[in-house]
Coordinates of C-alpha atoms and ligand atoms in Angstrom, one line a residue:
X208 CA 69.7 97.1 117.6
X209 CA 69.2 100.0 115.1
X210 CA 67.1 99.5 112.1
X211 CA 69.7 99.7 109.4
X212 CA 72.2 97.4 111.2
X213 CA 69.4 94.8 111.7
X214 CA 68.5 95.0 108.1
X215 CA 72.1 94.4 107.0
X216 CA 72.6 91.5 109.3
X217 CA 69.5 89.8 108.2
X218 CA 70.5 90.0 104.6
X219 CA 74.0 88.7 104.9
X220 CA 75.4 85.1 104.5
X221 CA 79.0 84.1 105.3
X222 CA 79.9 86.6 108.1
X223 CA 82.5 85.8 110.7
X224 CA 81.1 85.8 114.3
X225 CA 83.9 86.1 116.8
X226 CA 83.9 87.3 120.4
X227 CA 86.2 90.3 121.1
X228 CA 87.5 88.9 124.4
X229 CA 91.3 88.6 124.4
X230 CA 91.6 89.4 120.7
X231 CA 93.2 92.4 119.0
X232 CA 90.2 94.3 117.7
X233 CA 90.1 96.0 114.3
X234 CA 87.4 98.4 113.1
X235 CA 87.5 97.9 109.3
X236 CA 86.0 100.9 107.7
X237 CA 84.8 101.5 104.2
X238 CA 84.3 105.2 103.7
X239 CA 81.0 105.0 101.9
X240 CA 77.6 103.4 102.4
X241 CA 77.2 99.7 103.0
X242 CA 75.8 99.1 99.5
X243 CA 79.0 100.3 97.9
X244 CA 81.4 99.0 100.4
X245 CA 80.1 95.5 100.4
X246 CA 80.3 95.5 96.6
X247 CA 84.0 96.0 96.8
X248 CA 86.0 92.8 96.6
X249 CA 89.2 94.4 98.0
X250 CA 87.3 95.3 101.2
X251 CA 86.1 91.8 101.6
X252 CA 89.6 90.4 101.1
X253 CA 90.9 92.5 104.0
X254 CA 88.0 91.5 106.2
X255 CA 88.7 87.8 105.5
X256 CA 92.5 88.2 106.0
X257 CA 91.9 89.7 109.4
X258 CA 89.3 87.3 110.7
X259 CA 91.3 84.3 109.5
X260 CA 93.6 85.0 112.4
X261 CA 92.6 83.6 115.7
X262 CA 94.1 86.5 117.6
X263 CA 92.2 89.2 115.7
X264 CA 88.6 90.2 115.5
X265 CA 87.5 92.6 112.7
X266 CA 84.1 94.3 112.5
X267 CA 82.9 96.4 109.6
X268 CA 81.8 100.0 109.6
X269 CA 80.3 102.0 106.8
X270 CA 79.1 105.6 106.4
X271 CA 75.6 105.5 108.0
X272 CA 72.6 107.2 106.7
X273 CA 71.6 110.6 108.2
X274 CA 69.3 109.2 111.0
X275 CA 71.4 106.2 111.9
X276 CA 74.2 105.9 114.4
X277 CA 77.8 104.9 113.4
X278 CA 78.3 101.4 114.8
X279 CA 79.8 98.1 113.6
X280 CA 77.6 95.8 111.6
X281 CA 78.6 92.7 113.6
X282 CA 78.1 93.8 117.2
X283 CA 76.9 97.4 117.2
X284 CA 80.2 98.5 118.9
X285 CA 81.5 102.1 118.8
X286 CA 84.4 102.9 116.4
X287 CA 86.6 104.4 119.1
X288 CA 86.3 101.2 121.2
X289 CA 88.6 99.2 118.9
X290 CA 92.4 98.8 119.1
X291 CA 92.8 99.8 115.5
X292 CA 90.7 101.8 113.1
X293 CA 91.6 100.7 109.6
X294 CA 90.2 102.4 106.5
X295 CA 90.1 100.6 103.2
X296 CA 90.1 103.3 100.5
X297 CA 89.7 102.7 96.8
X298 CA 88.5 106.0 95.4
X299 CA 89.6 109.6 96.0
X300 CA 86.0 110.9 96.1
X301 CA 85.5 108.9 99.3
X302 CA 88.3 110.9 101.1
X303 CA 85.9 113.4 102.5
X304 CA 83.8 110.6 104.1
X305 CA 86.9 109.5 106.1
X306 CA 86.7 112.8 108.0
X307 CA 83.0 112.6 108.4
X308 CA 83.2 109.1 109.9
X309 CA 86.0 110.1 112.4
X310 CA 83.9 113.1 113.5
X311 CA 80.8 111.0 113.9
X312 CA 82.9 108.7 116.2
X313 CA 84.2 111.6 118.2
X314 CA 87.8 110.7 117.1
X315 CA 89.8 113.8 116.3
X316 CA 90.3 114.0 112.5
X317 CA 93.9 115.3 112.7
X318 CA 96.5 112.7 113.6
X319 CA 98.4 115.2 115.7
X320 CA 95.4 115.8 117.9
X321 CA 95.0 112.1 118.8
X322 CA 97.1 111.9 121.9
X323 CA 96.0 108.4 123.1
X324 CA 98.0 105.5 121.5
X325 CA 95.0 103.4 120.8
X326 CA 93.1 103.3 118.6
X327 CA 95.6 103.9 115.9
X328 CA 94.0 105.2 112.7
X329 CA 95.5 103.7 109.6
X330 CA 94.6 103.3 105.9
X331 CA 95.3 101.1 102.9
X332 CA 93.7 100.5 99.5
X333 CA 94.8 101.4 96.0
X334 CA 94.0 105.1 96.3
X335 CA 96.5 105.3 99.2
X336 CA 99.3 103.6 97.5
X337 CA 99.0 105.7 94.4
X338 CA 99.4 108.8 96.5
X339 CA 98.6 109.1 100.2
X340 CA 99.8 112.7 100.6
X341 CA 96.4 114.4 100.3
X342 CA 95.4 112.3 103.4
X343 CA 98.7 112.8 105.2
X344 CA 97.3 114.9 108.1
X345 CA 94.6 112.4 109.1
X346 CA 96.3 109.1 109.4
X347 CA 98.9 107.7 111.8
X348 CA 100.2 105.4 109.2
X349 CA 99.5 104.0 105.7
X350 CA 100.0 100.4 104.7
X351 CA 101.0 100.6 101.1
X352 CA 100.4 97.7 98.7
X353 CA 98.6 94.4 98.5
X354 CA 97.2 93.3 101.9
X355 CA 97.9 89.6 101.2
X356 CA 101.6 90.5 101.4
X357 CA 101.9 93.0 104.3
X358 CA 98.8 92.9 106.5
X359 CA 99.8 89.8 108.6
X360 CA 103.2 91.3 109.4
X361 CA 101.6 94.6 110.5
X362 CA 99.1 92.7 112.7
X363 CA 102.0 90.6 114.2
X364 CA 103.9 93.8 115.0
X365 CA 100.8 95.5 116.5
X366 CA 99.9 92.5 118.6
X367 CA 103.5 91.9 119.8
X368 CA 104.0 95.5 120.7
X369 CA 100.6 96.0 122.3
X370 CA 101.1 98.0 125.6
X371 CA 104.9 98.1 125.2
X372 CA 105.2 101.7 124.3
X373 CA 104.2 104.6 126.4
X374 CA 104.2 107.1 123.6
X375 CA 102.6 107.0 120.2
X376 CA 105.6 108.3 118.3
X377 CA 107.8 105.4 119.6
X378 CA 105.2 102.8 118.6
X379 CA 104.9 104.3 115.1
X380 CA 108.7 104.3 114.8
X381 CA 108.8 100.7 115.8
X382 CA 106.2 99.7 113.2
X383 CA 107.8 101.8 110.5
X384 CA 111.2 100.2 111.0
X385 CA 109.8 96.7 111.0
X386 CA 107.5 96.8 107.9
X387 CA 109.0 98.2 104.7
X388 CA 105.6 99.1 103.3
X389 CA 104.5 101.2 106.2
X390 CA 104.5 105.0 105.7
X391 CA 104.1 107.3 108.7
X392 CA 103.5 110.8 107.3
X393 CA 104.6 112.6 110.5
X394 CA 108.1 111.2 110.1
X395 CA 108.6 113.1 106.8
X396 CA 109.0 116.8 105.9
X397 CA 108.2 118.5 102.6
X398 CA 110.0 121.7 101.6
X399 CA 108.9 123.9 98.7
X400 CA 110.4 126.1 96.1
X401 CA 109.2 129.7 95.7
X402 CA 107.0 128.6 92.7
X403 CA 105.2 126.1 95.0
X404 CA 106.8 122.9 93.6
X405 CA 108.4 120.5 96.0
X406 CA 112.1 121.1 96.6
X407 CA 112.7 118.2 99.0
X408 CA 110.9 115.4 100.8
X409 CA 112.8 113.6 103.5
X410 CA 112.5 111.6 106.7
X411 CA 113.1 113.6 109.8
X412 CA 114.2 110.7 112.0
X413 CA 117.3 108.6 111.6
X414 CA 116.3 105.0 110.8
X415 CA 113.2 105.9 108.8
X416 CA 113.3 104.8 105.2
X417 CA 113.6 107.4 102.4
X418 CA 111.6 105.1 100.1
X419 CA 108.5 103.1 101.0
X420 CA 108.0 99.8 99.1
X421 CA 104.6 98.9 97.7
X422 CA 104.0 95.3 98.9
X423 CA 103.0 92.8 96.2
X424 CA 101.9 89.3 96.5
X425 CA 103.8 87.3 93.9
X426 CA 102.8 84.8 92.9
X427 CA 99.2 85.1 94.0
X428 CA 98.2 82.0 96.0
X429 CA 94.6 82.0 97.1
X430 CA 91.9 83.0 94.6
X431 CA 90.0 86.0 96.1
X432 CA 86.2 85.8 96.0
X433 CA 83.4 87.5 97.9
X434 CA 82.8 85.3 100.9
X435 CA 80.0 87.5 102.3
X436 CA 76.9 87.6 100.1
X437 CA 74.3 90.3 100.9
X438 CA 71.2 91.2 99.0
X439 CA 71.9 94.8 99.9
X440 CA 74.8 95.1 97.4
X441 CA 75.1 95.9 93.8
X442 CA 76.1 92.3 93.1
X443 CA 73.6 90.6 95.4
X444 CA 72.9 87.8 93.1
X445 CA 76.5 86.7 92.4
X446 CA 79.8 85.7 93.8
X447 CA 82.7 88.0 92.7
X448 CA 85.9 86.2 91.7
X449 CA 89.2 87.9 91.0
X450 CA 90.3 86.2 87.8
X451 CA 93.6 88.1 87.5
X452 CA 95.5 90.9 89.2
X453 CA 96.8 93.8 87.1
X454 CA 96.7 94.2 83.3
X455 CA 99.5 94.0 80.8
X456 CA 97.9 96.1 78.1
X457 CA 99.7 99.3 79.3
X458 CA 97.0 101.9 78.4
X459 CA 98.9 105.0 79.4
X460 CA 96.0 106.7 81.3
X461 CA 95.2 103.6 83.4
X462 CA 96.7 103.3 86.9
X463 CA 95.8 99.6 87.2
X464 CA 98.0 98.8 84.3
X465 CA 101.1 100.1 86.1
X466 CA 100.6 99.9 89.9
X467 CA 99.6 96.2 89.8
X468 CA 102.6 95.2 87.6
X469 CA 103.5 92.5 86.8
X470 CA 100.1 91.2 85.8
X471 CA 99.4 87.9 87.6
X472 CA 97.2 85.0 86.5
X473 CA 95.9 82.0 88.3
X474 CA 96.1 78.4 87.1
X475 CA 92.9 77.8 85.0
X476 CA 92.2 74.6 86.8
X477 CA 92.3 76.4 90.2
X478 CA 90.0 79.1 88.8
X479 CA 87.6 76.4 87.5
X480 CA 87.5 74.8 90.9
X481 CA 86.6 78.0 92.7
X482 CA 84.0 78.9 90.0
X483 CA 82.5 75.4 90.4
X484 CA 82.0 75.9 94.2
X485 CA 80.6 79.4 93.6
X486 CA 78.1 78.2 91.1
X487 CA 77.0 75.4 93.5
X488 CA 76.3 78.1 96.0
X489 CA 74.8 80.9 94.0
X490 CA 74.6 79.9 90.3
X491 CA 76.0 83.3 89.1
X492 CA 79.6 84.5 89.2
X493 CA 81.0 88.0 88.5
X494 CA 84.4 87.5 86.8
X495 CA 86.7 90.4 87.8
X496 CA 89.7 91.3 85.6
X497 CA 91.0 94.5 84.0
X498 CA 91.2 92.5 80.8
X499 CA 89.2 89.4 80.9
X500 CA 90.2 88.2 77.5
X501 CA 93.8 87.9 78.6
X502 CA 93.0 85.4 81.4
X503 CA 94.6 82.1 80.3
X504 CA 92.1 79.5 79.0
X505 CA 89.2 82.0 79.4
X506 CA 87.3 80.3 76.6
X507 CA 87.4 76.9 78.4
X508 CA 86.4 78.6 81.7
X509 CA 83.4 80.2 80.1
X510 CA 82.4 77.0 78.3
X511 CA 82.6 75.2 81.6
X512 CA 80.2 77.8 83.2
X513 CA 77.8 77.4 80.4
X514 CA 77.9 73.6 80.6
X515 CA 77.0 73.8 84.2
X516 CA 74.1 76.1 83.2
X517 CA 75.6 78.8 85.4
X518 CA 75.5 82.6 84.8
X519 CA 78.5 84.8 84.6
X520 CA 79.0 88.5 84.2
X521 CA 82.0 90.6 83.1
X522 CA 82.3 94.4 83.1
X523 CA 83.8 95.0 79.7
X524 CA 85.9 93.2 77.0
X525 CA 88.5 94.3 74.5
X526 CA 86.8 94.8 71.2
X527 CA 89.5 92.8 69.3
X528 CA 88.9 89.8 71.6
X529 CA 85.3 89.4 70.7
X530 CA 84.4 86.3 68.7
X531 CA 81.1 84.7 67.9
X532 CA 81.9 81.9 70.4
X533 CA 82.6 84.4 73.1
X534 CA 79.3 86.2 72.5
X535 CA 77.5 82.8 72.4
X536 CA 78.8 82.1 75.9
X537 CA 77.7 85.5 77.1
X538 CA 74.2 84.9 75.8
X539 CA 74.0 81.5 77.3
X540 CA 75.1 82.9 80.6
X541 CA 72.3 85.5 80.6
X542 CA 74.3 88.6 79.6
X543 CA 72.2 91.0 77.6
X544 CA 74.8 93.7 77.1
X545 CA 78.4 93.8 75.9
X546 CA 80.7 96.7 76.9
X547 CA 83.7 97.8 74.9
X548 CA 86.0 100.7 75.4
X549 CA 87.3 102.5 72.3
X550 CA 88.3 105.3 74.7
X551 CA 89.0 107.7 71.8
X552 CA 87.4 108.4 68.5
X553 CA 90.5 108.8 66.4
X554 CA 93.1 106.3 65.5
X555 CA 95.8 108.9 66.4
X556 CA 94.5 109.4 69.9
X557 CA 94.2 105.7 70.5
X558 CA 97.9 105.4 69.7
X559 CA 98.6 108.3 72.1
X560 CA 97.0 106.2 74.9
X561 CA 98.6 103.0 73.7
X562 CA 95.2 101.3 73.3
X563 CA 96.4 99.0 70.5
X564 CA 92.9 99.0 69.0
X565 CA 92.2 99.7 65.3
X566 CA 88.9 101.1 64.1
X567 CA 88.2 98.0 61.8
X568 CA 88.5 95.8 64.9
X569 CA 86.0 98.0 66.8
X570 CA 83.5 97.8 63.9
X571 CA 84.0 94.1 63.4
X572 CA 83.2 93.6 67.1
X573 CA 80.1 95.9 66.9
X574 CA 78.9 93.8 63.9
X575 CA 79.3 90.6 65.8
X576 CA 77.5 92.0 68.9
X577 CA 74.6 93.3 66.7
X578 CA 74.4 89.9 64.9
X579 CA 74.2 88.2 68.3
X580 CA 71.3 90.5 69.2
X581 CA 73.1 91.9 72.3
X582 CA 72.9 95.5 73.2
X583 CA 76.0 97.6 73.2
X584 CA 77.7 99.9 75.7
X585 CA 80.8 102.0 74.8
X586 CA 83.3 103.9 76.9
X587 CA 85.0 107.1 75.7
X588 CA 87.2 109.6 77.5
X589 CA 87.5 113.3 76.6
X590 CA 90.3 115.7 77.7
X591 CA 93.0 113.1 77.0
X592 CA 96.6 114.5 76.5
X593 CA 97.1 116.0 73.0
X594 CA 93.3 115.9 72.3
X595 CA 92.2 118.5 69.7
X596 CA 88.7 119.4 68.7
X597 CA 89.1 117.2 65.7
X598 CA 89.5 114.2 68.0
X599 CA 86.2 115.0 69.7
X600 CA 84.5 115.2 66.3
X601 CA 86.0 111.8 65.7
X602 CA 84.0 110.4 68.6
X603 CA 80.8 111.5 66.9
X604 CA 82.0 110.0 63.6
X605 CA 82.9 106.7 65.1
X606 CA 79.5 106.6 67.0
X607 CA 77.7 107.2 63.7
X608 CA 79.6 104.3 62.0
X609 CA 78.8 102.1 65.0
X610 CA 75.2 103.0 64.8
X611 CA 75.2 102.3 61.1
X612 CA 76.6 98.8 61.8
X613 CA 74.0 98.1 64.4
X614 CA 71.2 99.3 62.2
X615 CA 72.4 97.3 59.2
X616 CA 72.3 94.1 61.2
X617 CA 69.2 94.8 63.2
X618 CA 66.8 96.8 60.9
X619 CA 65.9 93.9 58.5
X620 CA 64.8 91.9 61.6
X621 CA 62.9 94.9 63.0
X622 CA 65.2 95.2 66.1
X623 CA 65.3 98.4 68.2
X624 CA 68.7 100.1 68.3
X625 CA 70.1 100.0 71.8
X626 CA 73.5 101.8 72.1
X627 CA 74.8 103.4 75.3
X628 CA 77.8 105.6 75.3
X629 CA 79.5 106.8 78.5
X630 CA 81.9 109.7 78.0
X631 CA 84.1 110.4 81.0
X632 CA 86.8 113.1 81.7
X633 CA 90.5 112.3 81.7
X634 CA 92.0 112.4 85.3
X635 CA 95.8 112.1 85.5
X636 CA 97.0 109.3 87.8
X637 CA 100.3 108.8 89.6
X638 CA 102.7 106.0 88.4
X639 CA 101.3 106.3 84.8
X640 CA 103.1 107.9 81.8
X641 CA 100.5 110.7 82.1
X642 CA 101.4 111.5 85.7
X643 CA 102.9 114.8 84.6
X644 CA 99.9 115.9 82.5
X645 CA 97.4 118.5 83.6
X646 CA 93.6 118.0 83.5
X647 CA 91.8 119.9 80.8
X648 CA 89.9 123.0 82.0
X649 CA 86.4 122.3 83.3
X650 CA 84.9 124.9 80.9
X651 CA 86.5 123.3 77.9
X652 CA 85.3 119.9 78.9
X653 CA 81.8 121.3 79.4
X654 CA 81.9 122.8 75.9
X655 CA 82.9 119.4 74.4
X656 CA 80.2 117.6 76.4
X657 CA 77.6 120.1 75.2
X658 CA 78.6 119.7 71.6
X659 CA 78.7 115.9 71.8
X660 CA 75.4 115.8 73.6
X661 CA 73.7 117.9 71.0
X662 CA 75.1 116.1 68.0
X663 CA 74.7 112.6 69.4
X664 CA 71.1 113.5 70.5
X665 CA 70.3 114.5 66.9
X666 CA 71.4 111.1 65.7
X667 CA 68.9 109.2 67.8
X668 CA 69.3 105.6 69.0
X669 CA 72.3 106.4 71.2
X670 CA 71.9 107.1 74.9
X671 CA 74.8 109.2 76.1
X672 CA 75.9 109.9 79.6
X673 CA 78.8 112.2 80.9
X674 CA 80.9 112.6 84.0
X675 CA 80.5 115.9 85.9
X676 CA 83.7 117.9 85.0
X677 CA 83.8 119.6 88.4
X678 CA 84.0 116.2 90.1
X679 CA 86.8 115.2 87.8
X680 CA 88.5 118.4 88.9
X681 CA 88.2 117.3 92.6
X682 CA 89.3 113.8 91.7
X683 CA 92.4 115.2 90.0
X684 CA 93.2 117.4 93.0
X685 CA 93.0 114.4 95.3
X686 CA 94.9 112.1 92.9
X687 CA 97.9 114.3 92.2
X688 CA 98.0 116.8 95.1
X689 CA 100.6 116.9 97.8
X690 CA 100.0 117.2 101.6
X691 CA 98.9 120.8 101.3
X692 CA 95.7 119.4 99.8
X693 CA 94.9 117.8 103.2
X694 CA 94.0 121.4 104.3
X695 CA 91.6 121.8 101.4
X696 CA 90.0 118.5 102.4
X697 CA 89.7 119.7 106.0
X698 CA 88.0 122.9 104.8
X699 CA 85.6 120.9 102.5
X700 CA 84.7 118.8 105.5
X701 CA 84.1 121.9 107.7
X702 CA 81.8 123.3 105.0
X703 CA 79.8 120.0 104.8
X704 CA 81.2 118.9 101.5
X705 CA 80.9 122.2 99.8
X706 CA 84.1 122.1 97.7
X707 CA 83.4 125.3 95.9
X708 CA 83.5 127.2 99.2
X709 CA 86.4 125.2 100.5
X710 CA 88.5 126.0 97.5
X711 CA 87.6 129.6 97.7
X712 CA 89.0 129.8 101.2
X713 CA 92.1 127.7 100.5
X714 CA 95.4 129.5 100.8
X715 CA 96.8 127.7 97.7
X716 CA 95.0 127.9 94.4
X717 CA 93.9 124.3 93.6
X718 CA 94.5 125.0 89.9
X719 CA 98.2 124.7 90.8
X720 CA 97.7 121.0 91.2
X721 CA 95.0 120.3 88.6
X722 CA 95.8 122.5 85.6
X723 CA 99.5 122.7 85.8
X724 CA 101.6 120.7 83.4
X725 CA 104.4 119.2 85.5
X726 CA 108.0 119.0 84.4
X727 CA 109.5 115.5 84.2
X728 CA 112.3 116.7 86.5
X729 CA 109.9 117.8 89.2
X730 CA 109.7 116.0 92.5
X731 CA 106.2 114.6 92.6
X732 CA 104.3 114.0 95.9
X733 CA 104.4 110.2 95.4
X734 CA 108.1 109.9 94.5
X735 CA 109.0 108.5 97.9
X736 CA 106.9 105.4 97.0
X737 CA 108.9 102.6 95.3
X738 CA 106.6 100.9 92.9
X739 CA 109.5 99.3 91.0
X740 CA 108.6 101.2 87.8
X741 CA 111.6 103.3 86.6
X742 CA 110.9 107.0 86.2
X743 CA 112.9 106.9 82.9
X744 CA 110.5 104.2 81.6
X745 CA 107.4 106.4 82.4
X746 CA 109.0 109.5 80.8
X747 CA 109.9 107.5 77.7
X748 CA 106.3 106.3 77.4
X749 CA 105.1 109.8 77.9
X750 CA 107.4 111.0 75.0
X751 CA 106.1 108.2 72.8
X752 CA 102.6 109.3 73.6
X753 CA 103.3 112.8 72.5
X754 CA 104.4 111.5 69.1
X755 CA 101.5 109.1 68.9
X756 CA 103.8 106.1 69.1
X757 CA 102.6 102.8 70.6
X758 CA 104.8 100.6 72.6
X759 CA 104.7 96.9 73.4
X760 CA 102.4 95.5 76.0
X761 CA 103.7 93.8 79.1
X762 CA 103.6 90.1 78.6
X763 CA 105.1 89.3 82.1
X764 CA 107.8 87.1 80.5
X765 CA 110.6 86.0 82.8
X766 CA 113.8 88.1 82.6
X767 CA 112.1 91.2 81.2
X768 CA 113.7 94.4 82.4
X769 CA 111.5 96.8 80.4
X770 CA 109.8 98.8 83.1
X771 CA 111.9 97.8 86.1
X772 CA 109.3 96.1 88.3
X773 CA 110.4 92.5 87.7
X774 CA 114.1 93.4 88.4
X775 CA 113.2 94.9 91.7
X776 CA 111.0 92.0 92.7
X777 CA 113.7 89.4 91.8
X778 CA 116.0 91.0 94.5
Ligands
SF4_385 S1 109.6 94.3 83.8 FE1 108.6 93.6 81.9 S2 107.3 91.8 82.5 FE2 107.9 92.9 84.4 S3 106.1 94.3 84.7 FE3 107.7 95.4 83.6 S4 107.1 95.2 81.4 FE4 106.0 93.6 82.6

């Protein structure tokens, strides 16, 4: 047994141990290292769904370190020895690792070069159902949407059809015509206009759907939580629990607020039961939700955790939801830092992004946090649509006001100021009102970062960190590119991850995807995916953004027809 695998196995609790004999075998791959993959609840959900079935055995693979072989954590098996290789992909920056892993396993990276039927190479995960096209050349099929809704059907189809087809294309056709959320890229053709935009995207075989439906589990039944605990993960000391799926706040830059519509919540009593069990096991729960304060009865749930003398952690909270009571729970539960996300420094830009957050609310929250003697972390974004230099200056102005609040509360008691600010770069995402917007030029972002870094540095007491703009550029390319970006990815892989060199050799200028403002009438690479959200709704939201107009949040009330998702689901 190799060193790394032995170490992982020794540190894990809750792993499924099944024999492969007479079972359909799945290599479940997270395209990054173990530490990151096992911190991802989505990956754990898929592993659990697969191994719950008696006719399936799933083993995990991660990107190995340089000197270690690629093999499954469970049995040390080779990747190519499974019936199915299934990648779970959450982040665009992991795409390049998909190619690396296939190469390490001696599996041809291009789908068309894989002549043998098995193993099929497939992918799912949120990055793929936002836009799978930059990965189109590498996968036999994509399973789009929430695994609780479509994974079992796909496994039934694969198991029932095992050995029945003598050619891969016929097997893929059979799968695609029996599961509406399966997308087989080789069954579609893209044609382009002279200016490089897409003129048409259509299925090349009769019987293949024009639109692929994103599968959604509505209502959610089981409450997802991390069943495998490992000391080798970011959250080694706690059990992660999904408190809600989606978010109704409708921030216009955020994909989670659109792709997971409608937002879904669990019964608070059921959540409390799962939390109770988790606390009995580990004493610490990580509560996952895009907007934790919107979880029904969250106050009661947090009070329950505190009564049980348990610990909880949350990633961030809306500033306008912060109360002395909430902070008291956080302190009792061992949290030392509160994270809030003003996102923009100016009132105007917060309206553009539909943040529904006024400056007085931010400052009230900061005052309460300082009073509670907790440290403060803030998230901002630069390069947002319509941002002017003035808006960047407003970040500095707001930070000064925040610092002043903290000093006023803390100084008389001799407390040290502890403020962190993370300033990221805006990356346009499919299925959001900003899907047509270009990313701001890297050089401009660098200028803004340099200015902010200098000015905030002079202030003292605020530790600031920034995204690397060139990585935001690659992320944008992989988020909104079409299948021609697959070739750039292939080049980047050939040049050992050297994107600069890869983009230099690319036949198409990548700026075409990253820096070009798209017309709302343009065919976008992900238009063949049916998310339920009407294009007219998104373009209307985009127009409102341009005139700094906020719109209502999604309250998931029955009968609502606002964005279109609920009408589609009620069919
Ligand atoms: S139709 Fe209404 S309730 Fe349903 S997701 Fe859209 S905005 Fe929310």
